[in-house]
């Protein structure tokens, strides 16, 4: 049963100020030209400590780019508004939004493949495309917040209603200066070395057995090469013989005559 049919990009939410305690949005925000207007309306109607639950396709999924989508959301959108630049966004949103949780929905077959290949989930989320199908954020609205900055927890599940598990973040996530220097040295020396001193090709006898050329295949290719070279030599001999004939000389003279006529 539908209570209201609205164009939320032009019309206000049909609720009094500070009267709503929970807002749920599912695959709606990505269709808006300018979601901030809707965010401002949500702030207006929400009571203190109201809960927001927003679901959208994840930026790095193919379905995020289907027809009709105008926004491509990932966690950075909400981190900008709620954590990194909250002092800027608080007056823009007309409330303080606290990002409590980011929940990634990942298909079970993707999780199994990552596990089989021993790829940590936090690494896959950071660097790989096609891992997350959709994601949800859970936000708390405050009108007079004076507390500290909060970092959201990150969780994953196979479905929205399924059990959520924490995304394990390495304890040494901070940049280590020694590791960074080693990375600089390795990348720079490898690139310069490859440019100045390219590695020589590996002799066939030193290749792994599965990469070594098959003797029968090599002999077959050599036979094909010899046959092709013989055909080329025959063709060259035929052309040389034709160029010595009277017909060829008459042809050359006729072509020169045509050029002279054309120039005159």
PDB file of N, CA and C in Angstrom, residues 138-184:
ATOM      1  N   UNK A 138      24.549   2.645   7.731  1.00  0.00           N
ATOM      2  CA  UNK A 138      23.664   2.853   8.874  1.00  0.00           C
ATOM      3  C   UNK A 138      24.134   4.114   9.595  1.00  0.00           C
ATOM      4  N   UNK A 139      23.248   5.102   9.645  1.00  0.00           N
ATOM      5  CA  UNK A 139      23.607   6.448  10.094  1.00  0.00           C
ATOM      6  C   UNK A 139      22.672   6.880  11.217  1.00  0.00           C
ATOM      7  N   UNK A 140      23.219   7.642  12.144  1.00  0.00           N
ATOM      8  CA  UNK A 140      22.432   8.194  13.250  1.00  0.00           C
ATOM      9  C   UNK A 140      22.408   9.715  13.115  1.00  0.00           C
ATOM     10  N   UNK A 141      21.225  10.315  13.243  1.00  0.00           N
ATOM     11  CA  UNK A 141      21.051  11.759  13.034  1.00  0.00           C
ATOM     12  C   UNK A 141      21.051  12.484  14.379  1.00  0.00           C
ATOM     13  N   UNK A 142      21.825  13.573  14.440  1.00  0.00           N
ATOM     14  CA  UNK A 142      21.868  14.410  15.650  1.00  0.00           C
ATOM     15  C   UNK A 142      21.710  15.876  15.252  1.00  0.00           C
ATOM     16  N   UNK A 143      20.983  16.619  16.077  1.00  0.00           N
ATOM     17  CA  UNK A 143      20.772  18.044  15.806  1.00  0.00           C
ATOM     18  C   UNK A 143      21.662  18.935  16.659  1.00  0.00           C
ATOM     19  N   UNK A 144      22.180  18.414  17.742  1.00  0.00           N
ATOM     20  CA  UNK A 144      23.062  19.201  18.616  1.00  0.00           C
ATOM     21  C   UNK A 144      24.192  18.312  19.126  1.00  0.00           C
ATOM     22  N   UNK A 145      24.957  17.768  18.194  1.00  0.00           N
ATOM     23  CA  UNK A 145      25.999  16.814  18.578  1.00  0.00           C
ATOM     24  C   UNK A 145      27.266  17.548  19.006  1.00  0.00           C
ATOM     25  N   UNK A 146      27.814  17.176  20.124  1.00  0.00           N
ATOM     26  CA  UNK A 146      29.062  17.765  20.621  1.00  0.00           C
ATOM     27  C   UNK A 146      30.085  16.687  20.968  1.00  0.00           C
ATOM     28  N   UNK A 147      29.817  15.470  20.560  1.00  0.00           N
ATOM     29  CA  UNK A 147      30.713  14.364  20.889  1.00  0.00           C
ATOM     30  C   UNK A 147      31.922  14.294  19.979  1.00  0.00           C
ATOM     31  N   UNK A 148      32.665  13.208  20.090  1.00  0.00           N
ATOM     32  CA  UNK A 148      33.893  13.025  19.326  1.00  0.00           C
ATOM     33  C   UNK A 148      33.618  12.422  17.958  1.00  0.00           C
ATOM     34  N   UNK A 149      34.629  12.479  17.101  1.00  0.00           N
ATOM     35  CA  UNK A 149      34.531  11.846  15.789  1.00  0.00           C
ATOM     36  C   UNK A 149      34.488  10.331  15.966  1.00  0.00           C
ATOM     37  N   UNK A 150      33.597   9.691  15.243  1.00  0.00           N
ATOM     38  CA  UNK A 150      33.466   8.241  15.325  1.00  0.00           C
ATOM     39  C   UNK A 150      33.830   7.608  13.994  1.00  0.00           C
ATOM     40  N   UNK A 151      34.538   6.497  14.065  1.00  0.00           N
ATOM     41  CA  UNK A 151      34.849   5.727  12.870  1.00  0.00           C
ATOM     42  C   UNK A 151      33.834   4.598  12.736  1.00  0.00           C
ATOM     43  N   UNK A 152      33.291   4.380  11.534  1.00  0.00           N
ATOM     44  CA  UNK A 152      32.296   3.310  11.373  1.00  0.00           C
ATOM     45  C   UNK A 152      32.948   1.937  11.418  1.00  0.00           C
ATOM     46  N   UNK A 153      32.183   0.947  11.803  1.00  0.00           N
ATOM     47  CA  UNK A 153      32.648  -0.429  11.662  1.00  0.00           C
ATOM     48  C   UNK A 153      32.306  -0.897  10.247  1.00  0.00           C
ATOM     49  N   UNK A 154      33.087  -1.823   9.734  1.00  0.00           N
ATOM     50  CA  UNK A 154      32.841  -2.387   8.408  1.00  0.00           C
ATOM     51  C   UNK A 154      32.494  -3.862   8.560  1.00  0.00           C
ATOM     52  N   UNK A 155      31.388  -4.253   7.935  1.00  0.00           N
ATOM     53  CA  UNK A 155      30.939  -5.639   8.007  1.00  0.00           C
ATOM     54  C   UNK A 155      30.619  -6.149   6.610  1.00  0.00           C
ATOM     55  N   UNK A 156      30.467  -7.478   6.500  1.00  0.00           N
ATOM     56  CA  UNK A 156      30.050  -8.066   5.225  1.00  0.00           C
ATOM     57  C   UNK A 156      29.063  -9.186   5.493  1.00  0.00           C
ATOM     58  N   UNK A 157      28.258  -9.474   4.486  1.00  0.00           N
ATOM     59  CA  UNK A 157      27.269 -10.552   4.564  1.00  0.00           C
ATOM     60  C   UNK A 157      26.941 -10.989   3.147  1.00  0.00           C
ATOM     61  N   UNK A 158      26.261 -12.130   3.016  1.00  0.00           N
ATOM     62  CA  UNK A 158      25.881 -12.610   1.685  1.00  0.00           C
ATOM     63  C   UNK A 158      24.511 -12.078   1.265  1.00  0.00           C
ATOM     64  N   UNK A 159      23.723 -11.642   2.223  1.00  0.00           N
ATOM     65  CA  UNK A 159      22.431 -11.011   1.959  1.00  0.00           C
ATOM     66  C   UNK A 159      22.188  -9.959   3.039  1.00  0.00           C
ATOM     67  N   UNK A 160      21.262  -9.050   2.770  1.00  0.00           N
ATOM     68  CA  UNK A 160      20.980  -7.995   3.749  1.00  0.00           C
ATOM     69  C   UNK A 160      20.546  -8.566   5.099  1.00  0.00           C
ATOM     70  N   UNK A 161      19.704  -9.585   5.046  1.00  0.00           N
ATOM     71  CA  UNK A 161      19.145 -10.138   6.280  1.00  0.00           C
ATOM     72  C   UNK A 161      20.024 -11.218   6.903  1.00  0.00           C
ATOM     73  N   UNK A 162      21.135 -11.560   6.233  1.00  0.00           N
ATOM     74  CA  UNK A 162      22.007 -12.626   6.742  1.00  0.00           C
ATOM     75  C   UNK A 162      22.914 -12.102   7.855  1.00  0.00           C
ATOM     76  N   UNK A 163      23.545 -13.025   8.531  1.00  0.00           N
ATOM     77  CA  UNK A 163      24.468 -12.668   9.606  1.00  0.00           C
ATOM     78  C   UNK A 163      25.603 -11.814   9.062  1.00  0.00           C
ATOM     79  N   UNK A 164      25.959 -10.783   9.819  1.00  0.00           N
ATOM     80  CA  UNK A 164      27.046  -9.897   9.425  1.00  0.00           C
ATOM     81  C   UNK A 164      28.331 -10.296  10.145  1.00  0.00           C
ATOM     82  N   UNK A 165      29.427 -10.223   9.383  1.00  0.00           N
ATOM     83  CA  UNK A 165      30.742 -10.531   9.938  1.00  0.00           C
ATOM     84  C   UNK A 165      31.633  -9.299   9.801  1.00  0.00           C
ATOM     85  N   UNK A 166      32.521  -9.067  10.751  1.00  0.00           N
ATOM     86  CA  UNK A 166      33.404  -7.899  10.645  1.00  0.00           C
ATOM     87  C   UNK A 166      34.445  -8.084   9.544  1.00  0.00           C
ATOM     88  N   UNK A 167      34.737  -7.009   8.834  1.00  0.00           N
ATOM     89  CA  UNK A 167      35.837  -7.020   7.874  1.00  0.00           C
ATOM     90  C   UNK A 167      37.124  -6.852   8.669  1.00  0.00           C
ATOM     91  N   UNK A 168      37.977  -7.852   8.607  1.00  0.00           N
ATOM     92  CA  UNK A 168      39.214  -7.823   9.392  1.00  0.00           C
ATOM     93  C   UNK A 168      40.201  -6.846   8.770  1.00  0.00           C
ATOM     94  N   UNK A 169      40.596  -5.853   9.554  1.00  0.00           N
ATOM     95  CA  UNK A 169      41.575  -4.868   9.115  1.00  0.00           C
ATOM     96  C   UNK A 169      42.902  -5.187   9.796  1.00  0.00           C
ATOM     97  N   UNK A 170      44.013  -5.266   9.040  1.00  0.00           N
ATOM     98  CA  UNK A 170      45.304  -5.578   9.667  1.00  0.00           C
ATOM     99  C   UNK A 170      45.641  -4.582  10.771  1.00  0.00           C
ATOM    100  N   UNK A 171      46.229  -5.074  11.851  1.00  0.00           N
ATOM    101  CA  UNK A 171      46.583  -4.203  12.974  1.00  0.00           C
ATOM    102  C   UNK A 171      47.678  -3.220  12.603  1.00  0.00           C
ATOM    103  N   UNK A 172      48.488  -3.571  11.589  1.00  0.00           N
ATOM    104  CA  UNK A 172      49.566  -2.686  11.157  1.00  0.00           C
ATOM    105  C   UNK A 172      49.161  -1.921   9.909  1.00  0.00           C
ATOM    106  N   UNK A 173      47.919  -1.419   9.902  1.00  0.00           N
ATOM    107  CA  UNK A 173      47.406  -0.719   8.727  1.00  0.00           C
ATOM    108  C   UNK A 173      48.120   0.603   8.493  1.00  0.00           C
ATOM    109  N   UNK A 174      48.727   1.189   9.551  1.00  0.00           N
ATOM    110  CA  UNK A 174      49.450   2.443   9.393  1.00  0.00           C
ATOM    111  C   UNK A 174      50.700   2.228   8.547  1.00  0.00           C
ATOM    112  N   UNK A 175      51.085   3.272   7.796  1.00  0.00           N
ATOM    113  CA  UNK A 175      52.236   3.170   6.907  1.00  0.00           C
ATOM    114  C   UNK A 175      53.518   3.112   7.726  1.00  0.00           C
ATOM    115  N   UNK A 176      54.340   2.128   7.442  1.00  0.00           N
ATOM    116  CA  UNK A 176      55.640   1.980   8.082  1.00  0.00           C
ATOM    117  C   UNK A 176      56.689   2.606   7.167  1.00  0.00           C
ATOM    118  N   UNK A 177      57.471   3.546   7.704  1.00  0.00           N
ATOM    119  CA  UNK A 177      58.438   4.274   6.871  1.00  0.00           C
ATOM    120  C   UNK A 177      59.466   3.335   6.253  1.00  0.00           C
ATOM    121  N   UNK A 178      59.869   2.314   6.984  1.00  0.00           N
ATOM    122  CA  UNK A 178      60.840   1.360   6.450  1.00  0.00           C
ATOM    123  C   UNK A 178      60.251   0.591   5.270  1.00  0.00           C
ATOM    124  N   UNK A 179      59.003   0.137   5.417  1.00  0.00           N
ATOM    125  CA  UNK A 179      58.337  -0.570   4.318  1.00  0.00           C
ATOM    126  C   UNK A 179      58.188   0.337   3.104  1.00  0.00           C
ATOM    127  N   UNK A 180      57.862   1.606   3.346  1.00  0.00           N
ATOM    128  CA  UNK A 180      57.679   2.543   2.239  1.00  0.00           C
ATOM    129  C   UNK A 180      58.990   2.767   1.500  1.00  0.00           C
ATOM    130  N   UNK A 181      60.084   2.921   2.230  1.00  0.00           N
ATOM    131  CA  UNK A 181      61.387   3.104   1.588  1.00  0.00           C
ATOM    132  C   UNK A 181      61.777   1.875   0.781  1.00  0.00           C
ATOM    133  N   UNK A 182      61.504   0.695   1.327  1.00  0.00           N
ATOM    134  CA  UNK A 182      61.796  -0.535   0.586  1.00  0.00           C
ATOM    135  C   UNK A 182      60.987  -0.604  -0.701  1.00  0.00           C
ATOM    136  N   UNK A 183      59.728  -0.147  -0.624  1.00  0.00           N
ATOM    137  CA  UNK A 183      58.884  -0.134  -1.825  1.00  0.00           C
ATOM    138  C   UNK A 183      59.446   0.826  -2.865  1.00  0.00           C
ATOM    139  N   UNK A 184      59.864   2.020  -2.428  1.00  0.00           N
ATOM    140  CA  UNK A 184      60.465   2.987  -3.355  1.00  0.00           C
ATOM    141  C   UNK A 184      61.678   2.380  -4.052  1.00  0.00           C
TER     142      UNK A 184
END
